[in-house]
mmCIF file of C-alpha atoms in Angstrom:
data_model
loop_
_atom_site.group_PDB
_atom_site.id
_atom_site.type_symbol
_atom_site.label_atom_id
_atom_site.label_comp_id
_atom_site.label_asym_id
_atom_site.label_seq_id
_atom_site.Cartn_x
_atom_site.Cartn_y
_atom_site.Cartn_z
ATOM 1 C CA MET A 1 0.020 -0.009 -0.008
ATOM 2 C CA ILE A 2 0.928 3.644 -0.248
ATOM 3 C CA ILE A 3 1.127 6.098 2.639
ATOM 4 C CA VAL A 4 1.127 9.856 1.989
ATOM 5 C CA TRP A 5 2.237 12.284 4.587
ATOM 6 C CA GLY A 6 1.715 15.986 3.945
ATOM 7 C CA ARG A 7 2.214 19.172 5.901
ATOM 8 C CA ILE A 8 1.253 22.741 5.309
ATOM 9 C CA ASP A 9 1.902 25.793 7.491
ATOM 10 C CA VAL A 10 -0.959 28.219 7.080
ATOM 11 C CA LEU A 11 -1.138 31.945 7.833
ATOM 12 C CA ALA A 12 -2.855 32.404 11.207
ATOM 13 C CA ALA A 13 -5.582 34.643 9.697
ATOM 14 C CA HIS A 14 -6.465 31.828 7.144
ATOM 15 C CA VAL A 15 -6.494 28.713 9.390
ATOM 16 C CA GLN A 16 -10.277 28.318 9.368
ATOM 17 C CA GLU A 17 -10.410 28.696 5.593
ATOM 18 C CA ALA A 18 -7.647 26.210 5.151
ATOM 19 C CA LEU A 19 -9.363 23.747 7.473
ATOM 20 C CA ARG A 20 -12.610 24.115 5.457
ATOM 21 C CA LEU A 21 -10.869 23.498 2.125
ATOM 22 C CA SER A 22 -8.854 20.617 3.528
ATOM 23 C CA LEU A 23 -11.875 18.863 4.976
ATOM 24 C CA GLU A 24 -13.766 19.220 1.725
ATOM 25 C CA HIS A 25 -10.674 17.722 -0.061
ATOM 26 C CA VAL A 26 -10.534 14.856 2.502
ATOM 27 C CA LEU A 27 -14.222 13.968 2.207
ATOM 28 C CA ARG A 28 -14.049 14.102 -1.676
ATOM 29 C CA SER A 29 -10.838 12.035 -1.746
ATOM 30 C CA ARG A 30 -12.279 9.204 0.344
ATOM 31 C CA LEU A 31 -14.760 8.523 -2.428
ATOM 32 C CA GLU A 32 -12.011 8.019 -5.088
ATOM 33 C CA PRO A 33 -11.060 4.470 -6.216
ATOM 34 C CA GLY A 34 -8.277 2.930 -4.138
ATOM 35 C CA CYS A 35 -8.481 5.418 -1.219
ATOM 36 C CA ILE A 36 -8.200 3.518 2.039
ATOM 37 C CA ALA A 37 -7.924 6.568 4.336
ATOM 38 C CA HIS A 38 -7.637 10.307 3.936
ATOM 39 C CA ASN A 39 -7.466 12.560 7.092
ATOM 40 C CA VAL A 40 -6.375 16.030 8.081
ATOM 41 C CA HIS A 41 -5.160 17.022 11.531
ATOM 42 C CA VAL A 42 -3.942 20.034 13.408
ATOM 43 C CA ASP A 43 -0.380 19.728 14.847
ATOM 44 C CA VAL A 44 -0.646 19.966 18.692
ATOM 45 C CA GLU A 45 2.551 22.001 18.733
ATOM 46 C CA ASN A 46 1.379 24.548 16.096
ATOM 47 C CA ALA A 47 -2.284 25.328 15.522
ATOM 48 C CA ASN A 48 -1.370 26.794 12.139
ATOM 49 C CA THR A 49 0.155 23.524 10.890
ATOM 50 C CA LEU A 50 -2.105 21.100 9.052
ATOM 51 C CA VAL A 51 -0.946 17.473 8.628
ATOM 52 C CA PHE A 52 -2.434 14.985 6.200
ATOM 53 C CA HIS A 53 -2.332 11.240 6.406
ATOM 54 C CA GLU A 54 -3.490 9.243 3.433
ATOM 55 C CA GLU A 55 -3.524 5.532 2.580
ATOM 56 C CA TRP A 56 -3.970 4.289 -0.963
ATOM 57 C CA GLU A 57 -4.171 0.789 -2.432
ATOM 58 C CA SER A 58 -1.547 1.494 -5.074
ATOM 59 C CA MET A 59 0.569 4.120 -6.707
ATOM 60 C CA ALA A 60 -1.775 3.947 -9.653
ATOM 61 C CA ALA A 61 -4.679 4.940 -7.419
ATOM 62 C CA LEU A 62 -2.573 7.807 -5.980
ATOM 63 C CA SER A 63 -1.506 9.003 -9.381
ATOM 64 C CA ALA A 64 -5.158 9.127 -10.481
ATOM 65 C CA HIS A 65 -5.906 11.154 -7.372
ATOM 66 C CA PHE A 66 -3.079 13.609 -8.098
ATOM 67 C CA SER A 67 -4.397 13.911 -11.707
ATOM 68 C CA ASP A 68 -7.866 14.781 -10.653
ATOM 69 C CA ALA A 69 -8.661 18.390 -11.358
ATOM 70 C CA THR A 70 -10.227 18.897 -7.914
ATOM 71 C CA SER A 71 -6.962 17.844 -6.228
ATOM 72 C CA ALA A 72 -5.029 20.445 -8.243
ATOM 73 C CA GLN A 73 -7.646 23.052 -7.398
ATOM 74 C CA PHE A 74 -7.339 22.203 -3.683
ATOM 75 C CA VAL A 75 -3.509 22.479 -3.818
ATOM 76 C CA ASP A 76 -3.705 25.784 -5.633
ATOM 77 C CA ALA A 77 -6.245 27.166 -3.203
ATOM 78 C CA VAL A 78 -4.514 26.070 -0.011
ATOM 79 C CA LYS A 79 -1.056 27.223 -1.235
ATOM 80 C CA ARG A 80 -2.443 30.749 -1.362
ATOM 81 C CA LEU A 81 -3.172 30.485 2.390
ATOM 82 C CA ALA A 82 0.268 28.998 3.269
ATOM 83 C CA VAL A 83 3.540 30.121 4.691
ATOM 84 C CA GLY A 84 6.249 28.504 2.609
ATOM 85 C CA ALA A 85 5.926 25.458 0.452
ATOM 86 C CA PRO A 86 3.808 22.456 1.517
ATOM 87 C CA GLU A 87 5.671 19.260 2.273
ATOM 88 C CA LEU A 88 4.610 15.955 0.738
ATOM 89 C CA ARG A 89 6.232 12.534 1.207
ATOM 90 C CA ILE A 90 5.075 9.284 -0.403
ATOM 91 C CA PHE A 91 5.947 5.823 1.078
ATOM 92 C CA GLU A 92 5.628 2.281 -0.145
ATOM 93 C CA ALA A 93 4.451 0.580 3.030
ATOM 94 C CA THR A 94 3.702 -2.837 4.444
ATOM 95 C CA GLN A 95 1.800 -3.213 7.723
ATOM 96 C CA ILE A 96 3.838 -5.416 10.076
ATOM 97 C CA GLY A 97 2.030 -4.752 13.329
ATOM 98 C CA MET B 1 12.330 2.768 8.064
ATOM 99 C CA ILE B 2 9.354 2.172 10.390
ATOM 100 C CA ILE B 3 6.199 4.347 10.455
ATOM 101 C CA VAL B 4 3.892 4.163 13.449
ATOM 102 C CA TRP B 5 0.292 5.449 13.194
ATOM 103 C CA GLY B 6 -1.701 5.641 16.426
ATOM 104 C CA ARG B 7 -5.110 6.945 17.402
ATOM 105 C CA ILE B 8 -6.842 7.422 20.686
ATOM 106 C CA ASP B 9 -10.263 8.765 21.330
ATOM 107 C CA VAL B 10 -10.374 10.706 24.577
ATOM 108 C CA LEU B 11 -13.222 11.685 26.896
ATOM 109 C CA ALA B 12 -14.141 15.258 26.113
ATOM 110 C CA ALA B 13 -13.505 16.271 29.768
ATOM 111 C CA HIS B 14 -9.955 14.988 29.551
ATOM 112 C CA VAL B 15 -8.781 16.259 26.203
ATOM 113 C CA GLN B 16 -6.406 18.877 27.706
ATOM 114 C CA GLU B 17 -4.857 16.360 30.112
ATOM 115 C CA ALA B 18 -4.389 13.892 27.268
ATOM 116 C CA LEU B 19 -2.816 16.543 25.085
ATOM 117 C CA ARG B 20 -0.397 17.476 27.902
ATOM 118 C CA LEU B 21 0.595 13.828 28.537
ATOM 119 C CA SER B 22 0.913 13.183 24.744
ATOM 120 C CA LEU B 23 3.168 16.180 24.176
ATOM 121 C CA GLU B 24 5.454 15.164 27.069
ATOM 122 C CA HIS B 25 5.627 11.702 25.505
ATOM 123 C CA VAL B 26 6.404 13.146 22.069
ATOM 124 C CA LEU B 27 9.165 15.446 23.275
ATOM 125 C CA ARG B 28 10.743 12.678 25.322
ATOM 126 C CA SER B 29 10.478 10.119 22.490
ATOM 127 C CA ARG B 30 12.275 12.357 20.037
ATOM 128 C CA LEU B 31 15.401 12.182 22.153
ATOM 129 C CA GLU B 32 15.521 8.301 21.986
ATOM 130 C CA PRO B 33 17.942 6.533 19.689
ATOM 131 C CA GLY B 34 16.614 5.913 16.195
ATOM 132 C CA CYS B 35 13.718 8.320 16.453
ATOM 133 C CA ILE B 36 13.376 10.272 13.228
ATOM 134 C CA ALA B 37 10.019 11.925 13.996
ATOM 135 C CA HIS B 38 7.343 11.813 16.710
ATOM 136 C CA ASN B 39 4.265 14.024 16.535
ATOM 137 C CA VAL B 40 0.754 14.270 17.918
ATOM 138 C CA HIS B 41 -2.163 15.916 16.218
ATOM 139 C CA VAL B 42 -5.849 16.563 16.729
ATOM 140 C CA ASP B 43 -8.275 15.119 14.059
ATOM 141 C CA VAL B 44 -10.006 17.986 12.361
ATOM 142 C CA GLU B 45 -13.218 15.902 12.251
ATOM 143 C CA ASN B 46 -13.192 15.136 15.956
ATOM 144 C CA ALA B 47 -11.471 17.373 18.579
ATOM 145 C CA ASN B 48 -11.355 14.411 21.009
ATOM 146 C CA THR B 49 -9.323 12.191 18.714
ATOM 147 C CA LEU B 50 -5.554 12.355 18.998
ATOM 148 C CA VAL B 51 -3.495 10.906 16.159
ATOM 149 C CA PHE B 52 0.184 10.057 16.395
ATOM 150 C CA HIS B 53 2.675 9.852 13.578
ATOM 151 C CA GLU B 54 6.094 8.385 14.357
ATOM 152 C CA GLU B 55 9.147 7.516 12.199
ATOM 153 C CA TRP B 56 11.862 5.216 13.460
ATOM 154 C CA GLU B 57 15.118 4.065 11.874
ATOM 155 C CA SER B 58 14.450 0.402 12.622
ATOM 156 C CA MET B 59 12.193 -2.092 14.276
ATOM 157 C CA ALA B 60 14.994 -2.468 16.909
ATOM 158 C CA ALA B 61 14.747 1.254 17.746
ATOM 159 C CA LEU B 62 10.929 1.041 17.945
ATOM 160 C CA SER B 63 11.130 -2.077 20.205
ATOM 161 C CA ALA B 64 13.496 -0.261 22.571
ATOM 162 C CA HIS B 65 11.053 2.694 22.646
ATOM 163 C CA PHE B 66 8.147 0.408 23.529
ATOM 164 C CA SER B 67 10.260 -1.279 26.219
ATOM 165 C CA ASP B 68 11.071 2.046 27.854
ATOM 166 C CA ALA B 69 9.272 2.335 31.179
ATOM 167 C CA THR B 70 8.185 5.956 30.389
ATOM 168 C CA SER B 71 6.422 4.659 27.265
ATOM 169 C CA ALA B 72 4.449 2.193 29.284
ATOM 170 C CA GLN B 73 3.586 4.809 31.878
ATOM 171 C CA PHE B 74 2.329 7.101 29.151
ATOM 172 C CA VAL B 75 0.138 4.383 27.621
ATOM 173 C CA ASP B 76 -1.302 3.473 30.989
ATOM 174 C CA ALA B 77 -1.980 7.123 31.832
ATOM 175 C CA VAL B 78 -3.600 8.013 28.511
ATOM 176 C CA LYS B 79 -5.732 4.854 28.413
ATOM 177 C CA ARG B 80 -7.423 6.022 31.622
ATOM 178 C CA LEU B 81 -8.561 9.149 29.665
ATOM 179 C CA ALA B 82 -9.757 7.207 26.669
ATOM 180 C CA VAL B 83 -12.961 6.032 25.131
ATOM 181 C CA GLY B 84 -12.381 2.464 23.909
ATOM 182 C CA ALA B 85 -9.006 0.984 23.059
ATOM 183 C CA PRO B 86 -6.307 2.900 21.347
ATOM 184 C CA GLU B 87 -5.381 1.861 17.797
ATOM 185 C CA LEU B 88 -1.779 1.316 16.792
ATOM 186 C CA ARG B 89 -0.406 0.254 13.405
ATOM 187 C CA ILE B 90 3.273 -0.363 12.440
ATOM 188 C CA PHE B 91 4.492 -0.183 8.869
ATOM 189 C CA GLU B 92 7.775 -1.085 7.204
ATOM 190 C CA ALA B 93 8.082 1.821 4.787
ATOM 191 C CA THR B 94 10.317 3.048 1.948
ATOM 192 C CA GLN B 95 10.051 6.627 0.810
ATOM 193 C CA ILE B 96 9.451 6.733 -2.905
ATOM 194 C CA GLY B 97 8.470 10.335 -3.416
#
């Protein structure tokens, strides 16, 4: 399976808007083929930092997700609320416990 | 590397205490050998749900972490504030992007 970890630091004045956009993206993404999990969280150490955890059945499913126009729209919209560049890391993962 | 994903649902009256204990645990764990990352977050969809994301260099490092008395004390303490059993999943992971 594929795990995606993402982080975005948002301008304090725009946290609520970023949360709204992120939650829309999460709920929409869960309906896509191959999506096992898609969640957004607030870092306990920084209320302006949003952290995403996603699980996908395959890289093909994740690629389709990234290619979806609504994903690109979300990234564009949330980047405009951000401080610095978002971070995204993709892992090939096997559950062992 | 090893990724750990954990989730605990906390009684609403005890969220602040659970956050305090969790943050202590996170900061302490980061100092342990082989710890790459250790973070705690609040689920945007449920303010009573705490989600942990940890990265460790090896299963040996994670086993040593689990064997540490302070980890066991944290788990015991936070379980007393929880609704239901905490969830914990361990992944062998390779970053591919």
